[in-house]
Short mmCIF file of C-alpha atoms in Angstrom, two decimals:
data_model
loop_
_atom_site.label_atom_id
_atom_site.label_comp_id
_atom_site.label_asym_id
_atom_site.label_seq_id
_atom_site.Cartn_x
_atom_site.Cartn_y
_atom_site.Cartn_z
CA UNK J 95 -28.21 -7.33 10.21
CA UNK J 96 -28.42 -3.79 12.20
CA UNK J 97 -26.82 -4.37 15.65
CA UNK J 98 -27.22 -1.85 18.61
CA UNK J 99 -24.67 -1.64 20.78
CA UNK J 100 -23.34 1.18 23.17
CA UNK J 101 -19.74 2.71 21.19
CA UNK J 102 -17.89 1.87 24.91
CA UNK J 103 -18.72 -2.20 24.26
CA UNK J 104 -18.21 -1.96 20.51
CA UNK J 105 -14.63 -1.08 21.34
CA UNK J 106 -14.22 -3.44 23.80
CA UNK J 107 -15.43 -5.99 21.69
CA UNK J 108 -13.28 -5.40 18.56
CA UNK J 109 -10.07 -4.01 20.60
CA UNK J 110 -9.97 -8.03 22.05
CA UNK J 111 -9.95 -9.40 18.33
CA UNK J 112 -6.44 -10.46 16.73
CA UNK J 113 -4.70 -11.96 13.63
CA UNK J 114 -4.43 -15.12 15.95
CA UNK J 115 -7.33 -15.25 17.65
CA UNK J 116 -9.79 -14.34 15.53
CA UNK J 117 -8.43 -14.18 11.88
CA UNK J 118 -8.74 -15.96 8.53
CA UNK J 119 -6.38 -18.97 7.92
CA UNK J 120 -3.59 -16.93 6.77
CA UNK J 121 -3.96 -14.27 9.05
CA UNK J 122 -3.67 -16.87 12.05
CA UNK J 123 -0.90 -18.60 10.02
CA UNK J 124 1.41 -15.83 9.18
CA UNK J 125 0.35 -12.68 11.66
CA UNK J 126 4.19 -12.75 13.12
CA UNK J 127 5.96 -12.07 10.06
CA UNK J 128 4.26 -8.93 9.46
CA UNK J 129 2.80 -7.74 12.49
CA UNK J 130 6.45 -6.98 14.51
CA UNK J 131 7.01 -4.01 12.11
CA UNK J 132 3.54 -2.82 11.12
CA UNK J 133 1.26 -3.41 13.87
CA UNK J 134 -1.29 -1.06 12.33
CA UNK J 135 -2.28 -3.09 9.89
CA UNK J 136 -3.83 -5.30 12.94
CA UNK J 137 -4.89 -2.31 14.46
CA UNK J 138 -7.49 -0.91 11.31
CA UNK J 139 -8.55 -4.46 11.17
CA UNK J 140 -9.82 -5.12 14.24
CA UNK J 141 -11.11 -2.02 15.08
CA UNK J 142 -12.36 -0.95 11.27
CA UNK J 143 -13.44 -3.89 9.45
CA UNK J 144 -13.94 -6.69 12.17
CA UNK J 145 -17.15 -5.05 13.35
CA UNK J 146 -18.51 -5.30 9.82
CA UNK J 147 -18.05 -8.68 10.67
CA UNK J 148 -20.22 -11.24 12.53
CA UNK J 149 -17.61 -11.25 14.75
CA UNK J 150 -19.22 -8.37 17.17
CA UNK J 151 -22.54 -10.59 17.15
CA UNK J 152 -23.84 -12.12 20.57
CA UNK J 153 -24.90 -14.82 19.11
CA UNK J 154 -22.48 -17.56 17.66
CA UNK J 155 -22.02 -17.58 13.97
CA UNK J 156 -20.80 -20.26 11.79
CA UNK J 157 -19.11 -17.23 9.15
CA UNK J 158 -17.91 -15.26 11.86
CA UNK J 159 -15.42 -13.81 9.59
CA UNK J 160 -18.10 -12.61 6.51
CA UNK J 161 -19.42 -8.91 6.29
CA UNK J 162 -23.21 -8.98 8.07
CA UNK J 163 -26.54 -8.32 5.92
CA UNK J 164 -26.49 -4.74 4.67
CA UNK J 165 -22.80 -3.89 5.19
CA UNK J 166 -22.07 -0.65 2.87
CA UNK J 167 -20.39 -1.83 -0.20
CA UNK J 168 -17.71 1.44 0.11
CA UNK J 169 -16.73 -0.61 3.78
CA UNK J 170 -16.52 -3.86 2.14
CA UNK J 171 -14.06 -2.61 -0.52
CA UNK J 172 -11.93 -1.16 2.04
CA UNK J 173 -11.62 -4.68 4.14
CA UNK J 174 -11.02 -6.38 0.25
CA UNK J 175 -7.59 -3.95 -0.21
CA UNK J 176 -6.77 -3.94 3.45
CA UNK J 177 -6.73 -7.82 3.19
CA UNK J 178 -4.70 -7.79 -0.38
CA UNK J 179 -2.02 -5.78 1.32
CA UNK J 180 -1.60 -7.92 4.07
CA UNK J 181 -1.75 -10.81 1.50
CA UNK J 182 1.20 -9.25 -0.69
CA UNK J 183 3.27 -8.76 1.92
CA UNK J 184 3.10 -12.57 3.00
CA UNK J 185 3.45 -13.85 -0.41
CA UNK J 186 6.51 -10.95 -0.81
CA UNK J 187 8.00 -12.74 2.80
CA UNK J 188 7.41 -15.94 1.67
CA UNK J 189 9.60 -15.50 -1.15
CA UNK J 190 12.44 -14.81 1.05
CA UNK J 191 12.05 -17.57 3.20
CA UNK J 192 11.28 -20.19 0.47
CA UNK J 193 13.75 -18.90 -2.16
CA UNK J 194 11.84 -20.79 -5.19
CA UNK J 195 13.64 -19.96 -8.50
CA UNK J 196 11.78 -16.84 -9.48
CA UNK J 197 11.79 -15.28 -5.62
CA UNK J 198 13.53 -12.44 -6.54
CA UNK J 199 11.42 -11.15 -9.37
CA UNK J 200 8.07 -12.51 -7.64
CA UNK J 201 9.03 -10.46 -4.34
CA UNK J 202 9.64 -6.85 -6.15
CA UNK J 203 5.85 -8.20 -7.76
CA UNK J 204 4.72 -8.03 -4.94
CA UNK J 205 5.86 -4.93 -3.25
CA UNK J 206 4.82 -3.11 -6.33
CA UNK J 207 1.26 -4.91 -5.93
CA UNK J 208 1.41 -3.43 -2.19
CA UNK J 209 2.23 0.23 -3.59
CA UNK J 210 -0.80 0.30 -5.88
CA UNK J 211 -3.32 -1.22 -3.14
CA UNK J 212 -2.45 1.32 -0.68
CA UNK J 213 -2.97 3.97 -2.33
CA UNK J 214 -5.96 2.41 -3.68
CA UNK J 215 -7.18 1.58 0.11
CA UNK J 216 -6.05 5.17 1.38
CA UNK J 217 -7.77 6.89 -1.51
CA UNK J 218 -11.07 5.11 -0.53
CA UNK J 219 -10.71 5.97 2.94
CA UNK J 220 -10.56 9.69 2.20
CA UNK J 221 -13.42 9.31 -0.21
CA UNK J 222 -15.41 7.47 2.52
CA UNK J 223 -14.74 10.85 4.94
CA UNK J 224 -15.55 13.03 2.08
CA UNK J 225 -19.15 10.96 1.58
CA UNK J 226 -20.06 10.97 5.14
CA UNK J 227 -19.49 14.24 5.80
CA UNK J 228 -21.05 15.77 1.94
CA UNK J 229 -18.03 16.81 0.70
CA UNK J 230 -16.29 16.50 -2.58
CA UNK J 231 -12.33 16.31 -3.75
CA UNK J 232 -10.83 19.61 -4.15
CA UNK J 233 -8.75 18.74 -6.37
CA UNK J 234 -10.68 17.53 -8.79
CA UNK J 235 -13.98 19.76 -8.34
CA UNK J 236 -12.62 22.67 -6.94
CA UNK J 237 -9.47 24.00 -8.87
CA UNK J 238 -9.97 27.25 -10.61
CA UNK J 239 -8.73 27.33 -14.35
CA UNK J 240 -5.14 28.63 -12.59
CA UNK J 241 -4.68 26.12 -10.15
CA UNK J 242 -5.11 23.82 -13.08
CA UNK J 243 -2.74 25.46 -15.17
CA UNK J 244 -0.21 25.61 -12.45
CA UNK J 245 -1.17 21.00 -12.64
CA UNK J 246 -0.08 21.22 -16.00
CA UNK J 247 2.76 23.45 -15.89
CA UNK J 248 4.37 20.87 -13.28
CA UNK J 249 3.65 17.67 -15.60
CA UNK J 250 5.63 19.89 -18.44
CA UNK J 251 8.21 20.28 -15.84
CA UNK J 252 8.62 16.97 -14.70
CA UNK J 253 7.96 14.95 -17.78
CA UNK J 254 7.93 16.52 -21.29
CA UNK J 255 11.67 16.77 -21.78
CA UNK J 256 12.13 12.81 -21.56
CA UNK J 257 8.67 12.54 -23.84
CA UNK J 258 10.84 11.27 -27.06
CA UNK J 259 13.35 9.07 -24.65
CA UNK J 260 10.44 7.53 -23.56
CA UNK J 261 8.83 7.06 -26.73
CA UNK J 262 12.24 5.75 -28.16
CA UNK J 263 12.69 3.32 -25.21
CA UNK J 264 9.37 2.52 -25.13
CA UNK J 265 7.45 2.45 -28.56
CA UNK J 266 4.59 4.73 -26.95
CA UNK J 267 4.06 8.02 -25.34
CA UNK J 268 3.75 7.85 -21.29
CA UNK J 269 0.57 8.86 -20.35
CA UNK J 270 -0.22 12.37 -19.69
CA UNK J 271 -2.30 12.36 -16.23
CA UNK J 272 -2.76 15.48 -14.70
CA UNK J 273 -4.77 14.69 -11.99
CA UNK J 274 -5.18 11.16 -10.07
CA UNK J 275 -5.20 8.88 -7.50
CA UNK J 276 -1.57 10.68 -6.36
CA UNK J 277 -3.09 14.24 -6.31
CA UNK J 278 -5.94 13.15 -4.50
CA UNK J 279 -3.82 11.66 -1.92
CA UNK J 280 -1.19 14.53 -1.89
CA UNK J 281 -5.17 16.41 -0.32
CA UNK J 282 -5.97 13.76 1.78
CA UNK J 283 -1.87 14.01 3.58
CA UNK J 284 -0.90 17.22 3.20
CA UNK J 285 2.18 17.62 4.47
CA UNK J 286 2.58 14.47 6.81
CA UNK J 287 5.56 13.27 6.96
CA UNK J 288 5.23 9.20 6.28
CA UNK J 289 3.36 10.02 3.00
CA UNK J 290 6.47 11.97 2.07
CA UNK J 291 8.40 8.88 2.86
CA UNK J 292 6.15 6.64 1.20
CA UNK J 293 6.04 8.75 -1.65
CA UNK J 294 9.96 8.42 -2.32
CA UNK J 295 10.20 4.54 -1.40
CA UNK J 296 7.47 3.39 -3.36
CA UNK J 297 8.51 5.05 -6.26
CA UNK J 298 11.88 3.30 -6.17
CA UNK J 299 10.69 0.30 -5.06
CA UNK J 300 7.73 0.65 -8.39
CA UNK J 301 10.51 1.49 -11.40
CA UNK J 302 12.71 -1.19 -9.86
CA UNK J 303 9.69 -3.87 -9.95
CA UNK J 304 8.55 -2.22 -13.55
CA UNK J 305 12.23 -2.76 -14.57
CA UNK J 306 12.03 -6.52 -13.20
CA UNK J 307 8.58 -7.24 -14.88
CA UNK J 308 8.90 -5.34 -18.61
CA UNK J 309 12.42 -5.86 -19.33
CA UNK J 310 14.71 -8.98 -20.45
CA UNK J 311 16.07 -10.68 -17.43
CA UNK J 312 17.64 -8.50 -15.28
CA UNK J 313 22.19 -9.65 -15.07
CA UNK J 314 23.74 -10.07 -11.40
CA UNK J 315 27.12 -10.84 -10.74
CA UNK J 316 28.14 -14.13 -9.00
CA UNK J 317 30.55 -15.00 -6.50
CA UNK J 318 30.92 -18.30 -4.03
CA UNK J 319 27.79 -17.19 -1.66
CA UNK J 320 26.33 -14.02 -2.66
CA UNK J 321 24.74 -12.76 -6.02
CA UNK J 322 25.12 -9.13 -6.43
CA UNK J 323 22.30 -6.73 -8.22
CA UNK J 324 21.67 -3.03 -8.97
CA UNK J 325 20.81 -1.13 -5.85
CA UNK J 326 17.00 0.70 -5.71
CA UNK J 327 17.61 3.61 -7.47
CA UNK J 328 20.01 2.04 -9.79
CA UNK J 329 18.23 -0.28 -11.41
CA UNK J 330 17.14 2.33 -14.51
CA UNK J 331 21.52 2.03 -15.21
CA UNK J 332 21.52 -1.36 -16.12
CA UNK J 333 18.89 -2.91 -17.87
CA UNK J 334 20.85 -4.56 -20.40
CA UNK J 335 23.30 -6.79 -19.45
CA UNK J 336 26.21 -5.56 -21.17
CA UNK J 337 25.61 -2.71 -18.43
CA UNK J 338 25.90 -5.06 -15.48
CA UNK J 339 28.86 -6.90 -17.00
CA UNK J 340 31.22 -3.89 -17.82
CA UNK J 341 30.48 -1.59 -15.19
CA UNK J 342 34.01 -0.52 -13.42
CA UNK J 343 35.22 -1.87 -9.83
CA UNK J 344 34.46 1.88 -8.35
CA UNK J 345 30.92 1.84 -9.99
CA UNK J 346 30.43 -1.92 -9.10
CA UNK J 347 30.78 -0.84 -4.87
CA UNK J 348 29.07 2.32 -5.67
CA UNK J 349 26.04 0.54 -7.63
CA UNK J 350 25.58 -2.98 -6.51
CA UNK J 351 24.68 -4.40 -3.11
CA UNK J 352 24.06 -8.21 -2.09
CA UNK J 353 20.19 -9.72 -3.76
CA UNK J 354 19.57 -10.95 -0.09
CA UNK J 355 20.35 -8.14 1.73
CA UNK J 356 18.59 -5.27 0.21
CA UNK J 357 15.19 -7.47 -0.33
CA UNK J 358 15.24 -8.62 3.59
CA UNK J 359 16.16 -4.56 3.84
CA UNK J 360 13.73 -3.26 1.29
CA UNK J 361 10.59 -5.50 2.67
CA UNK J 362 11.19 -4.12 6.65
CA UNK J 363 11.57 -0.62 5.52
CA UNK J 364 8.02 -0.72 3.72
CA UNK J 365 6.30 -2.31 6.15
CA UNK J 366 8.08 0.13 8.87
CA UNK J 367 6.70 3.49 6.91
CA UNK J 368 3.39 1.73 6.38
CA UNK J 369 2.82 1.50 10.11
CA UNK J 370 3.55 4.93 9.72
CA UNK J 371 1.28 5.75 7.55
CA UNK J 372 -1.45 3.74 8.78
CA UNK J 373 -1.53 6.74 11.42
CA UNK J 374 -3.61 8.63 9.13
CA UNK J 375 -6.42 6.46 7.96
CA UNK J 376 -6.72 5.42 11.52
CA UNK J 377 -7.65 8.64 13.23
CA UNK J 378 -9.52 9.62 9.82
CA UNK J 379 -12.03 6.17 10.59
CA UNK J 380 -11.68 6.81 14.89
CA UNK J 381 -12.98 10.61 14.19
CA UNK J 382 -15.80 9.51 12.00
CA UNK J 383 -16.90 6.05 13.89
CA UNK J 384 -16.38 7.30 17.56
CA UNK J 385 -15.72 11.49 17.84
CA UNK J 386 -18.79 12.37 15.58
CA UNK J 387 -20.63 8.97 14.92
CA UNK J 388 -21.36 9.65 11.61
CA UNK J 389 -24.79 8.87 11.12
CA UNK J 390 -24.36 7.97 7.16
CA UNK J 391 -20.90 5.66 8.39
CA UNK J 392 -22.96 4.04 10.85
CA UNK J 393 -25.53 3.39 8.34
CA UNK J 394 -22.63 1.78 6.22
CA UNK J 395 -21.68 -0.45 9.17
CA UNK J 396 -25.65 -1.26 10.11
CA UNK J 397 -24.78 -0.22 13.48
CA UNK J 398 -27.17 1.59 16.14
CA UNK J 399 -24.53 3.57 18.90
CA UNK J 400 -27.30 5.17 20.90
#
């Protein structure tokens, strides 16, 4: 259903919406644990995917919280991974708080779930801009046969001389990808500073939970109240246990750090440089809905500004 409003009441309209108010069941149940540290994930929702909503309708609906008639399937799939992230990030809190008897491996899970749906959600974002305004990704319609060399030269650099460790380790080759969702994104941030941030957390915070979910259990040492574990970054040391179990007192305070500690740690600091990040996907939605009221986005959203 096409709605025509003026762009001054739209904003109105959505900027009253919250997690408590106005949310699904877990987004009125567990706003507070996420939204103290990353209030931008609020702040996309109800200003980017609420009015998709029949939220902004007059009218009262019964499914206030379902996309309206005609809502642009490239919108819907943004609101799907926006809600999956904030879903991950509960179930990843949860697991502190509840402390069932796989938390610790179910939490990294999750965190590495959260890693591959942003940069799912921020690559469709960009390619939303790109489609509104008739534009294509550089980087992977645009590079001349030089810029693509130079791609390939920097996956030889950075990967081919641990090919046969890998293949050793692993039974397979690693994948050769020279271009993807990362290079896509590197375009998209250029040189802002969260995505360099993001870039190095996530990666840690991906081989620790690849670690966690392909390998044999992963040995802690014990004492009367704390269980210690390989710090991010460390993890790739000891996989096997005999690693864990005769590592040296100077490597152990060098190497290890307290389980609860560094996941209560870990979890702020990702939700900290996602609210960061958010920054970007924000303005790149404000420009299009409200700066240059993208006719084809407006289309998407079955909305009528004038």
């Amino acid at each position: 259903m096409k709605i025509r409003i003026k762009d001054i009441i739209l904003l109105e309209k959505s900027r009253q919406f919250s997690f408590k108010l106005n949310g699904d069941k877990y987004e009125r149940e567990f706003y507070e644990l996420i939204l103290n540290d990353f209030p931008n994930v609020e702040w996309f929702w109800k200003n980017y995917i609420s009015i998709m909503t029949n939220r902004v309708v007059d009218n009262s609906v019964k499914e206030d919280i379902r996309a309206r008639d005609g809502i642009s399937r490239d919108v819907v799939d943004i609101s799907i991974i926006h809600y999956s992230i904030y879903m991950n990030l509960v179930y990843a809190k949860q697991c502190l708080l509840n402390k069932h008897i796989s938390f610790f491996e179910n939490f990294y899970t999750h965190l590495g779930s959260v890693c591959d749906l942003v940069e799912e959600f921020i690559k469709c974002v960009y390619l939303l801009h790109l489609k509104c305004n008739q534009l294509e990704p550089e980087v992977i319609t645009r590079l001349t046969k030089r810029e693509f060399q130079d791609v390939s030269s920097k996956w030889y650099d950075e990967n081919y001389s641990s090919l046969y460790t890998h293949y050793l380790s692993k039974g397979k080759f690693t994948r050769c990808e020279l271009i993807g969702v990362s290079n896509i994104l590197d375009e998209y941030f250029k040189d802002f500073i969260a995505y360099k941030n993001y870039k190095n957390f996530s990666s840690n915070l991906r081989e620790y939970r690849n670690v966690i979910v392909h390998n044999t259990q992963i040995a802690s040492h014990h004492t009367v109240d704390k269980v210690f574990i390989p710090k991010l970054g460390k993890i790739k040391d000891y996989k096997k246990w005999y690693e864990v179990f005769e590592v040296s007192q100077e490597r152990f305070k060098i190497d290890f750090v307290d389980r609860d500690s560094q996941m209560n740690e870990n979890f702020t600091s990702l939700i900290k440089i996602l609210n960061e990040l958010w920054v970007m996907p924000i303005n790149t939605m404000n420009n299009l809905l409200y700066v240059e009221k993208n006719t084809e986005l407006l289309e998407m959203y079955q909305i009528d500004l004038s």
